Tab-separated table of C-alpha atoms in Angstrom:
chain	number	residue	atom	x	y	z
A	1	UNK	CA	147.881	98.616	78.043
A	2	UNK	CA	144.550	96.853	77.701
A	3	UNK	CA	142.273	96.089	80.651
A	4	UNK	CA	139.528	93.551	81.104
A	5	UNK	CA	136.201	95.294	80.631
A	6	UNK	CA	137.910	98.409	79.259
A	7	UNK	CA	135.489	101.106	78.142
A	8	UNK	CA	135.830	103.351	75.126
A	9	UNK	CA	136.760	106.314	77.329
A	10	UNK	CA	139.590	104.740	79.314
A	11	UNK	CA	140.859	107.128	81.976
A	12	UNK	CA	143.794	104.936	83.050
A	13	UNK	CA	147.317	106.323	82.840
A	14	UNK	CA	150.051	104.514	80.925
A	15	UNK	CA	151.961	102.177	83.224
A	16	UNK	CA	155.267	103.726	84.294
A	17	UNK	CA	158.092	101.792	85.966
A	18	UNK	CA	159.994	103.056	88.982
A	19	UNK	CA	163.353	104.441	87.918
A	20	UNK	CA	165.367	103.358	90.974
A	21	UNK	CA	164.771	100.286	93.126
A	22	UNK	CA	166.459	99.914	96.490
A	23	UNK	CA	166.832	96.436	98.003
A	24	UNK	CA	167.314	96.309	101.781
A	25	UNK	CA	169.111	93.107	102.698
A	26	UNK	CA	172.093	91.557	100.910
A	27	UNK	CA	171.402	87.915	101.718
A	28	UNK	CA	170.667	85.350	99.018
A	29	UNK	CA	167.115	86.477	98.267
A	30	UNK	CA	167.892	90.198	98.489
A	31	UNK	CA	170.809	89.777	96.085
A	32	UNK	CA	168.654	87.725	93.713
A	33	UNK	CA	165.983	90.445	93.680
A	34	UNK	CA	168.614	93.109	93.039
A	35	UNK	CA	169.631	91.019	90.028
A	36	UNK	CA	165.993	90.910	88.889
A	37	UNK	CA	165.667	94.688	89.143
A	38	UNK	CA	168.945	95.314	87.334
A	39	UNK	CA	168.142	92.859	84.523
A	40	UNK	CA	164.846	94.699	84.087
A	41	UNK	CA	166.800	97.899	83.413
A	42	UNK	CA	166.302	99.652	86.726
A	43	UNK	CA	168.896	101.683	88.594
A	44	UNK	CA	169.494	99.333	91.511
A	45	UNK	CA	171.002	99.802	94.959
A	46	UNK	CA	171.355	97.170	97.667
A	47	UNK	CA	172.030	97.697	101.359
A	48	UNK	CA	173.785	95.102	103.492
A	49	UNK	CA	175.433	94.930	106.898
A	50	UNK	CA	178.538	92.990	105.860
A	51	UNK	CA	181.296	95.150	104.382
A	52	UNK	CA	183.050	92.236	102.659
A	53	UNK	CA	179.832	91.212	100.887
A	54	UNK	CA	179.192	94.770	99.752
A	55	UNK	CA	182.737	95.115	98.422
A	56	UNK	CA	182.475	91.818	96.518
A	57	UNK	CA	179.211	92.866	94.834
A	58	UNK	CA	180.755	96.179	93.787
A	59	UNK	CA	184.171	94.906	92.709
A	60	UNK	CA	183.429	91.565	91.064
A	61	UNK	CA	179.638	91.289	90.705
A	62	UNK	CA	179.335	88.374	93.118
A	63	UNK	CA	177.943	87.659	96.575
A	64	UNK	CA	180.436	84.979	97.703
A	65	UNK	CA	178.849	84.533	101.117
A	66	UNK	CA	175.288	83.764	100.018
A	67	UNK	CA	175.435	83.054	96.260
A	68	UNK	CA	178.986	81.821	95.622
A	69	UNK	CA	179.975	81.351	92.009
A	70	UNK	CA	176.928	83.110	90.560
A	71	UNK	CA	177.665	86.138	88.421
A	72	UNK	CA	175.479	89.179	89.072
A	73	UNK	CA	174.553	91.739	86.428
A	74	UNK	CA	176.816	94.746	86.318
A	75	UNK	CA	175.671	98.018	87.819
A	76	UNK	CA	174.237	96.950	91.195
A	77	UNK	CA	175.427	99.562	93.689
A	78	UNK	CA	176.000	97.942	97.082
A	79	UNK	CA	176.552	99.874	100.302
A	80	UNK	CA	176.443	99.548	104.089
A	81	UNK	CA	175.135	103.125	104.322
A	82	UNK	CA	171.340	103.213	104.598
A	83	UNK	CA	171.025	106.854	103.539
A	84	UNK	CA	173.152	106.230	100.452
A	85	UNK	CA	171.145	103.170	99.462
A	86	UNK	CA	167.778	104.913	99.784
A	87	UNK	CA	168.809	108.172	98.125
A	88	UNK	CA	166.550	108.693	95.110
A	89	UNK	CA	164.779	105.347	95.534
A	90	UNK	CA	161.241	105.314	94.118
A	91	UNK	CA	160.392	101.844	95.500
A	92	UNK	CA	161.913	99.574	98.134
A	93	UNK	CA	162.154	95.795	98.400
A	94	UNK	CA	162.610	94.922	102.079
A	95	UNK	CA	164.369	91.559	102.268
A	96	UNK	CA	165.456	90.998	105.869
A	97	UNK	CA	164.305	88.305	108.351
A	98	UNK	CA	160.880	88.900	109.915
A	99	UNK	CA	162.336	89.149	113.417
A	100	UNK	CA	164.394	92.237	112.426
A	101	UNK	CA	161.563	94.035	110.604
A	102	UNK	CA	160.860	96.787	113.137
A	103	UNK	CA	164.529	97.550	113.714
A	104	UNK	CA	165.210	97.852	109.974
A	105	UNK	CA	162.134	100.031	109.464
A	106	UNK	CA	163.411	102.351	112.188
A	107	UNK	CA	166.738	102.643	110.375
A	108	UNK	CA	165.023	103.289	107.041
A	109	UNK	CA	162.486	105.866	108.199
A	110	UNK	CA	164.698	109.027	108.238
A	111	UNK	CA	165.952	108.331	104.706
A	112	UNK	CA	162.748	107.425	102.866
A	113	UNK	CA	161.280	109.943	100.463
A	114	UNK	CA	157.582	110.697	100.845
A	115	UNK	CA	155.114	108.087	99.512
A	116	UNK	CA	157.765	105.543	98.482
A	117	UNK	CA	156.050	102.106	98.374
A	118	UNK	CA	157.658	99.188	100.182
A	119	UNK	CA	157.279	95.525	99.216
A	120	UNK	CA	158.057	93.025	101.964
A	121	UNK	CA	159.924	89.990	100.673
A	122	UNK	CA	160.249	88.020	103.920
A	123	UNK	CA	157.460	85.739	105.118
A	124	UNK	CA	156.006	85.371	108.553
A	125	UNK	CA	153.764	86.546	111.359
A	126	UNK	CA	155.245	88.809	114.016
A	127	UNK	CA	155.940	87.018	117.282
A	128	UNK	CA	154.085	88.411	120.260
A	129	UNK	CA	151.669	90.717	118.446
A	130	UNK	CA	150.349	88.189	115.923
A	131	UNK	CA	150.538	90.934	113.290
A	132	UNK	CA	151.075	90.212	109.635
A	133	UNK	CA	154.386	91.762	108.630
A	134	UNK	CA	152.592	94.431	106.586
A	135	UNK	CA	150.727	95.567	109.704
A	136	UNK	CA	153.961	95.824	111.689
A	137	UNK	CA	155.677	97.724	108.864
A	138	UNK	CA	152.700	100.095	108.521
A	139	UNK	CA	153.014	100.971	112.207
A	140	UNK	CA	156.688	101.782	111.777
A	141	UNK	CA	156.421	103.560	108.406
A	142	UNK	CA	153.166	105.534	108.357
A	143	UNK	CA	152.380	107.215	105.060
A	144	UNK	CA	154.021	104.508	102.958
A	145	UNK	CA	152.036	101.882	101.079
A	146	UNK	CA	153.152	98.430	102.188
A	147	UNK	CA	152.877	95.380	99.967
A	148	UNK	CA	154.500	91.992	99.497
A	149	UNK	CA	156.389	90.045	96.854
A	150	UNK	CA	155.987	86.293	97.163
A	151	UNK	CA	155.952	83.112	95.119
A	152	UNK	CA	157.839	79.923	94.193
A	153	UNK	CA	161.258	81.527	94.106
A	154	UNK	CA	164.490	79.863	95.157
A	155	UNK	CA	167.118	82.580	95.354
A	156	UNK	CA	169.836	80.669	93.506
A	157	UNK	CA	167.666	79.932	90.476
A	158	UNK	CA	166.340	83.494	90.376
A	159	UNK	CA	169.838	84.964	90.574
A	160	UNK	CA	171.016	82.683	87.760
A	161	UNK	CA	168.263	83.994	85.503
A	162	UNK	CA	166.091	80.882	85.379
A	163	UNK	CA	162.503	81.675	84.436
A	164	UNK	CA	160.663	82.708	87.597
A	165	UNK	CA	157.158	83.990	88.383
A	166	UNK	CA	155.953	85.712	91.547
A	167	UNK	CA	153.013	87.686	92.914
A	168	UNK	CA	153.215	91.357	93.864
A	169	UNK	CA	150.402	92.301	96.239
A	170	UNK	CA	149.284	95.680	97.562
A	171	UNK	CA	145.938	96.728	98.943
A	172	UNK	CA	144.157	98.769	96.267
A	173	UNK	CA	142.672	102.139	97.149
A	174	UNK	CA	139.658	103.496	95.287
A	175	UNK	CA	142.059	105.620	93.229
A	176	UNK	CA	144.133	102.539	92.397
A	177	UNK	CA	141.056	100.780	91.010
A	178	UNK	CA	140.163	103.784	88.856
A	179	UNK	CA	143.717	103.998	87.532
A	180	UNK	CA	145.115	100.482	87.848
A	181	UNK	CA	148.345	101.172	86.001
A	182	UNK	CA	149.343	103.821	88.539
A	183	UNK	CA	148.952	101.480	91.515
A	184	UNK	CA	152.160	100.454	93.332
A	185	UNK	CA	151.523	96.787	92.490
A	186	UNK	CA	151.273	97.470	88.755
A	187	UNK	CA	154.214	99.860	88.659
A	188	UNK	CA	156.439	97.515	90.632
A	189	UNK	CA	155.427	94.608	88.398
A	190	UNK	CA	156.404	96.636	85.350
A	191	UNK	CA	159.655	97.656	87.072
A	192	UNK	CA	160.750	94.062	87.713
A	193	UNK	CA	159.323	92.241	84.702
A	194	UNK	CA	161.793	90.911	82.152
A	195	UNK	CA	162.403	87.890	79.947
A	196	UNK	CA	163.615	86.133	83.123
A	197	UNK	CA	161.023	87.307	85.654
A	198	UNK	CA	157.235	87.340	85.260
A	199	UNK	CA	155.260	89.188	87.976
A	200	UNK	CA	151.533	88.814	88.629
A	201	UNK	CA	149.488	91.489	90.403
A	202	UNK	CA	147.209	90.953	93.399
A	203	UNK	CA	145.107	93.185	95.649
A	204	UNK	CA	144.854	90.439	98.303
A	205	UNK	CA	147.779	91.315	100.549
A	206	UNK	CA	146.348	89.317	103.453
A	207	UNK	CA	145.999	86.132	101.403
A	208	UNK	CA	149.545	86.444	100.088
A	209	UNK	CA	151.045	87.059	103.533
A	210	UNK	CA	149.139	84.287	105.300
A	211	UNK	CA	150.138	81.849	102.538
A	212	UNK	CA	153.791	82.763	102.922
A	213	UNK	CA	153.781	82.353	106.695
A	214	UNK	CA	151.953	79.035	106.877
A	215	UNK	CA	153.656	77.316	103.923
A	216	UNK	CA	156.985	77.353	105.752
A	217	UNK	CA	155.469	75.387	108.619
A	218	UNK	CA	153.901	72.867	106.229
A	219	UNK	CA	157.281	72.475	104.506
A	220	UNK	CA	158.854	71.461	107.814
A	221	UNK	CA	156.113	68.841	108.204
A	222	UNK	CA	156.820	67.450	104.728
A	223	UNK	CA	160.513	67.328	105.525
A	224	UNK	CA	159.873	65.473	108.768
A	225	UNK	CA	157.840	62.839	106.962
A	226	UNK	CA	160.495	62.462	104.270
A	227	UNK	CA	163.259	62.145	106.842
A	228	UNK	CA	161.237	59.603	108.826
A	229	UNK	CA	161.003	57.370	105.757
A	230	UNK	CA	157.527	58.102	104.435
A	231	UNK	CA	157.065	58.305	100.655
A	232	UNK	CA	155.583	60.609	98.031
A	233	UNK	CA	151.943	59.738	98.785
A	234	UNK	CA	152.367	61.117	102.295
A	235	UNK	CA	154.021	64.314	101.120
A	236	UNK	CA	151.306	64.979	98.522
A	237	UNK	CA	148.625	64.524	101.192
A	238	UNK	CA	150.390	66.925	103.559
A	239	UNK	CA	150.759	69.548	100.814
A	240	UNK	CA	147.055	69.500	99.962
A	241	UNK	CA	145.823	69.328	103.556
A	242	UNK	CA	148.344	72.002	104.474
A	243	UNK	CA	146.909	74.203	101.766
A	244	UNK	CA	143.518	73.781	103.410
A	245	UNK	CA	144.994	75.099	106.664
A	246	UNK	CA	146.374	78.085	104.761
A	247	UNK	CA	142.904	78.756	103.299
A	248	UNK	CA	141.264	78.501	106.713
A	249	UNK	CA	143.577	81.078	108.290
A	250	UNK	CA	143.385	83.395	105.267
A	251	UNK	CA	139.573	83.279	105.434
A	252	UNK	CA	139.537	84.460	109.032
A	253	UNK	CA	141.629	87.528	108.278
A	254	UNK	CA	139.775	88.506	105.123
A	255	UNK	CA	142.043	86.917	102.530
A	256	UNK	CA	140.689	85.030	99.534
A	257	UNK	CA	140.908	81.275	99.149
A	258	UNK	CA	141.698	81.728	95.445
A	259	UNK	CA	144.899	83.560	96.419
A	260	UNK	CA	146.008	80.484	98.358
A	261	UNK	CA	145.676	78.425	95.172
A	262	UNK	CA	147.880	80.884	93.255
A	263	UNK	CA	151.633	81.483	93.021
A	264	UNK	CA	152.044	82.852	96.544
A	265	UNK	CA	150.148	79.898	98.010
A	266	UNK	CA	150.064	76.638	96.074
A	267	UNK	CA	153.064	77.591	93.939
A	268	UNK	CA	155.350	78.490	96.821
A	269	UNK	CA	154.061	75.627	98.972
A	270	UNK	CA	154.735	73.028	96.269
A	271	UNK	CA	158.262	74.304	95.658
A	272	UNK	CA	159.176	74.585	99.335
A	273	UNK	CA	157.812	71.124	100.130
A	274	UNK	CA	159.618	69.459	97.218
A	275	UNK	CA	163.274	70.343	97.652
A	276	UNK	CA	165.838	70.467	100.416
A	277	UNK	CA	167.081	73.699	98.875
A	278	UNK	CA	164.417	75.075	101.224
A	279	UNK	CA	165.802	75.461	104.756
A	280	UNK	CA	162.342	74.620	106.099
A	281	UNK	CA	162.177	71.332	104.223
A	282	UNK	CA	165.811	70.591	105.078
A	283	UNK	CA	165.276	71.159	108.794
A	284	UNK	CA	162.279	68.830	108.728
A	285	UNK	CA	164.245	66.092	106.959
A	286	UNK	CA	167.028	66.254	109.534
A	287	UNK	CA	164.604	66.158	112.454
A	288	UNK	CA	162.719	63.268	110.814
A	289	UNK	CA	165.981	61.320	110.678
A	290	UNK	CA	166.368	61.782	114.430
A	291	UNK	CA	169.064	64.463	114.344
A	292	UNK	CA	168.850	66.729	117.395
A	293	UNK	CA	167.898	70.319	116.598
A	294	UNK	CA	171.198	71.737	117.825
A	295	UNK	CA	173.054	69.380	115.469
A	296	UNK	CA	171.025	70.247	112.368
A	297	UNK	CA	172.852	72.084	109.564
A	298	UNK	CA	176.114	70.655	110.950
A	299	UNK	CA	175.618	72.647	114.136
A	300	UNK	CA	175.512	76.014	112.344
A	301	UNK	CA	173.096	78.685	113.596
A	302	UNK	CA	170.752	78.725	110.591
A	303	UNK	CA	167.570	80.807	110.819
A	304	UNK	CA	164.546	78.799	109.655
A	305	UNK	CA	161.489	81.026	109.256
A	306	UNK	CA	158.990	78.179	109.624
A	307	UNK	CA	160.445	77.257	112.998
A	308	UNK	CA	159.785	80.768	114.291
A	309	UNK	CA	156.472	81.111	112.454
A	310	UNK	CA	155.084	77.898	113.916
A	311	UNK	CA	154.781	79.657	117.283
A	312	UNK	CA	152.967	82.687	115.845
A	313	UNK	CA	150.734	80.610	113.579
A	314	UNK	CA	149.600	78.364	116.424
A	315	UNK	CA	149.082	81.341	118.725
A	316	UNK	CA	146.773	82.876	116.109
A	317	UNK	CA	144.972	79.590	115.470
A	318	UNK	CA	144.212	79.137	119.157
A	319	UNK	CA	143.058	82.718	119.636
A	320	UNK	CA	140.756	82.420	116.625
A	321	UNK	CA	139.626	78.890	117.570
A	322	UNK	CA	140.875	77.466	114.257
A	323	UNK	CA	141.876	73.819	113.902
A	324	UNK	CA	145.240	73.508	112.085
A	325	UNK	CA	146.430	69.980	112.923
A	326	UNK	CA	149.526	69.880	110.679
A	327	UNK	CA	150.823	73.179	112.022
A	328	UNK	CA	150.045	72.021	115.542
A	329	UNK	CA	151.985	68.790	114.975
A	330	UNK	CA	155.033	70.746	113.822
A	331	UNK	CA	154.732	73.097	116.804
A	332	UNK	CA	154.588	70.189	119.270
A	333	UNK	CA	157.683	68.563	117.775
A	334	UNK	CA	159.734	71.758	117.523
A	335	UNK	CA	158.782	73.426	120.779
A	336	UNK	CA	157.361	70.785	123.104
A	337	UNK	CA	159.715	67.878	122.463
A	338	UNK	CA	157.095	65.581	120.910
A	339	UNK	CA	158.278	62.542	118.952
A	340	UNK	CA	158.020	62.880	115.162
A	341	UNK	CA	156.556	59.455	114.359
A	342	UNK	CA	154.167	59.370	117.309
A	343	UNK	CA	152.900	62.881	116.588
A	344	UNK	CA	152.147	62.182	112.943
A	345	UNK	CA	150.640	58.797	113.794
A	346	UNK	CA	148.214	60.719	116.002
A	347	UNK	CA	147.547	63.137	113.127
A	348	UNK	CA	146.832	60.259	110.743
A	349	UNK	CA	144.451	58.576	113.181
A	350	UNK	CA	142.184	61.608	113.701
A	351	UNK	CA	138.469	61.142	112.993
A	352	UNK	CA	137.614	60.780	109.301
A	353	UNK	CA	136.006	63.955	107.966
A	354	UNK	CA	134.386	65.230	104.796
A	355	UNK	CA	136.803	66.967	102.456
A	356	UNK	CA	134.263	69.683	101.742
A	357	UNK	CA	133.496	71.959	104.679
A	358	UNK	CA	129.737	71.744	104.346
A	359	UNK	CA	129.817	67.956	104.574
A	360	UNK	CA	129.464	67.543	108.344
A	361	UNK	CA	130.974	64.130	108.939
A	362	UNK	CA	133.176	62.897	111.772
A	363	UNK	CA	133.827	59.166	112.104
A	364	UNK	CA	136.450	57.517	114.282
A	365	UNK	CA	139.411	56.354	112.221
A	366	UNK	CA	139.796	52.525	112.105
A	367	UNK	CA	143.244	52.834	113.706
A	368	UNK	CA	141.718	54.641	116.670
A	369	UNK	CA	138.910	52.102	117.024
A	370	UNK	CA	141.344	49.179	116.907
A	371	UNK	CA	143.527	50.790	119.587
A	372	UNK	CA	140.532	51.409	121.846
A	373	UNK	CA	139.351	47.800	121.417
A	374	UNK	CA	142.683	46.539	122.733
A	375	UNK	CA	142.523	48.677	125.858
């Protein structure tokens, strides 16, 4: 392996993949990631709660509940027994909803071998504490390095073997920087990489996590505008201005703006805001059409991460005195009963500002001035 700036006396170890990967969570994304690991040649186990799903994966290489009709690679060992799933695992992909994170970590803790790294594959900010999910997991699983896997990755396409790229992020210790190939991020990237799946490595865990949490909220906004009848110009504007809100929040917590323009930020945001395959986008479209929340998804109880995250994101923004007008608009509509068209009309009519931060400009929008003149 060659490294940028490599010296003649390179002390780095050869990169070595993890032999066994355990995936916790047998939903669509967990099953897709188990497929990624197995296609990459890893011994792969997956834990799920539903016995029928587990039996279907083992007996006919299919997850009929979450990925019906998609064939999975042979050799994925599914189980409802946590100890069995984690036995011998050298790395874990934790793929359960953010609201269940602490409970799942508690179940995992007695069965984890020492120093096994854990990559979080859900996106969000913990309700109540305002913690990034990695902070919550670190509290529950001390002694384990916690990272994240994120990017523009629809589960169905990934499971089918369509070309997919994602970012794997862990904080790098001093030892990791001296021996990059031995870092959890590098080893996990090597463990999952294949002709179907291309991982990129990041040491900006904060930037990756903030991007993942906020992009779901922005996707709901894009869906609302689409459902309300606005066109592509509007959606493109919301994507770019939403990305600016992601950068602002990442900055505050020590993340890098360049991470927000990468796969875990711009890549995932663009995908999620462009297709109703995303539950966030789909929810927004339905609400934009005037469908009551309880009637969305044909009345089924579908968990939409952006709906939950909008509360945590706005709580953080207010505590840190950060202005995030798109996220605030979504929050008001979802949780305060605000009207979609009126709320986004207010957003559009805000004072005109410089696009660059250092350009200190604030001018009343013509729509606002015309309204005031009529009063």
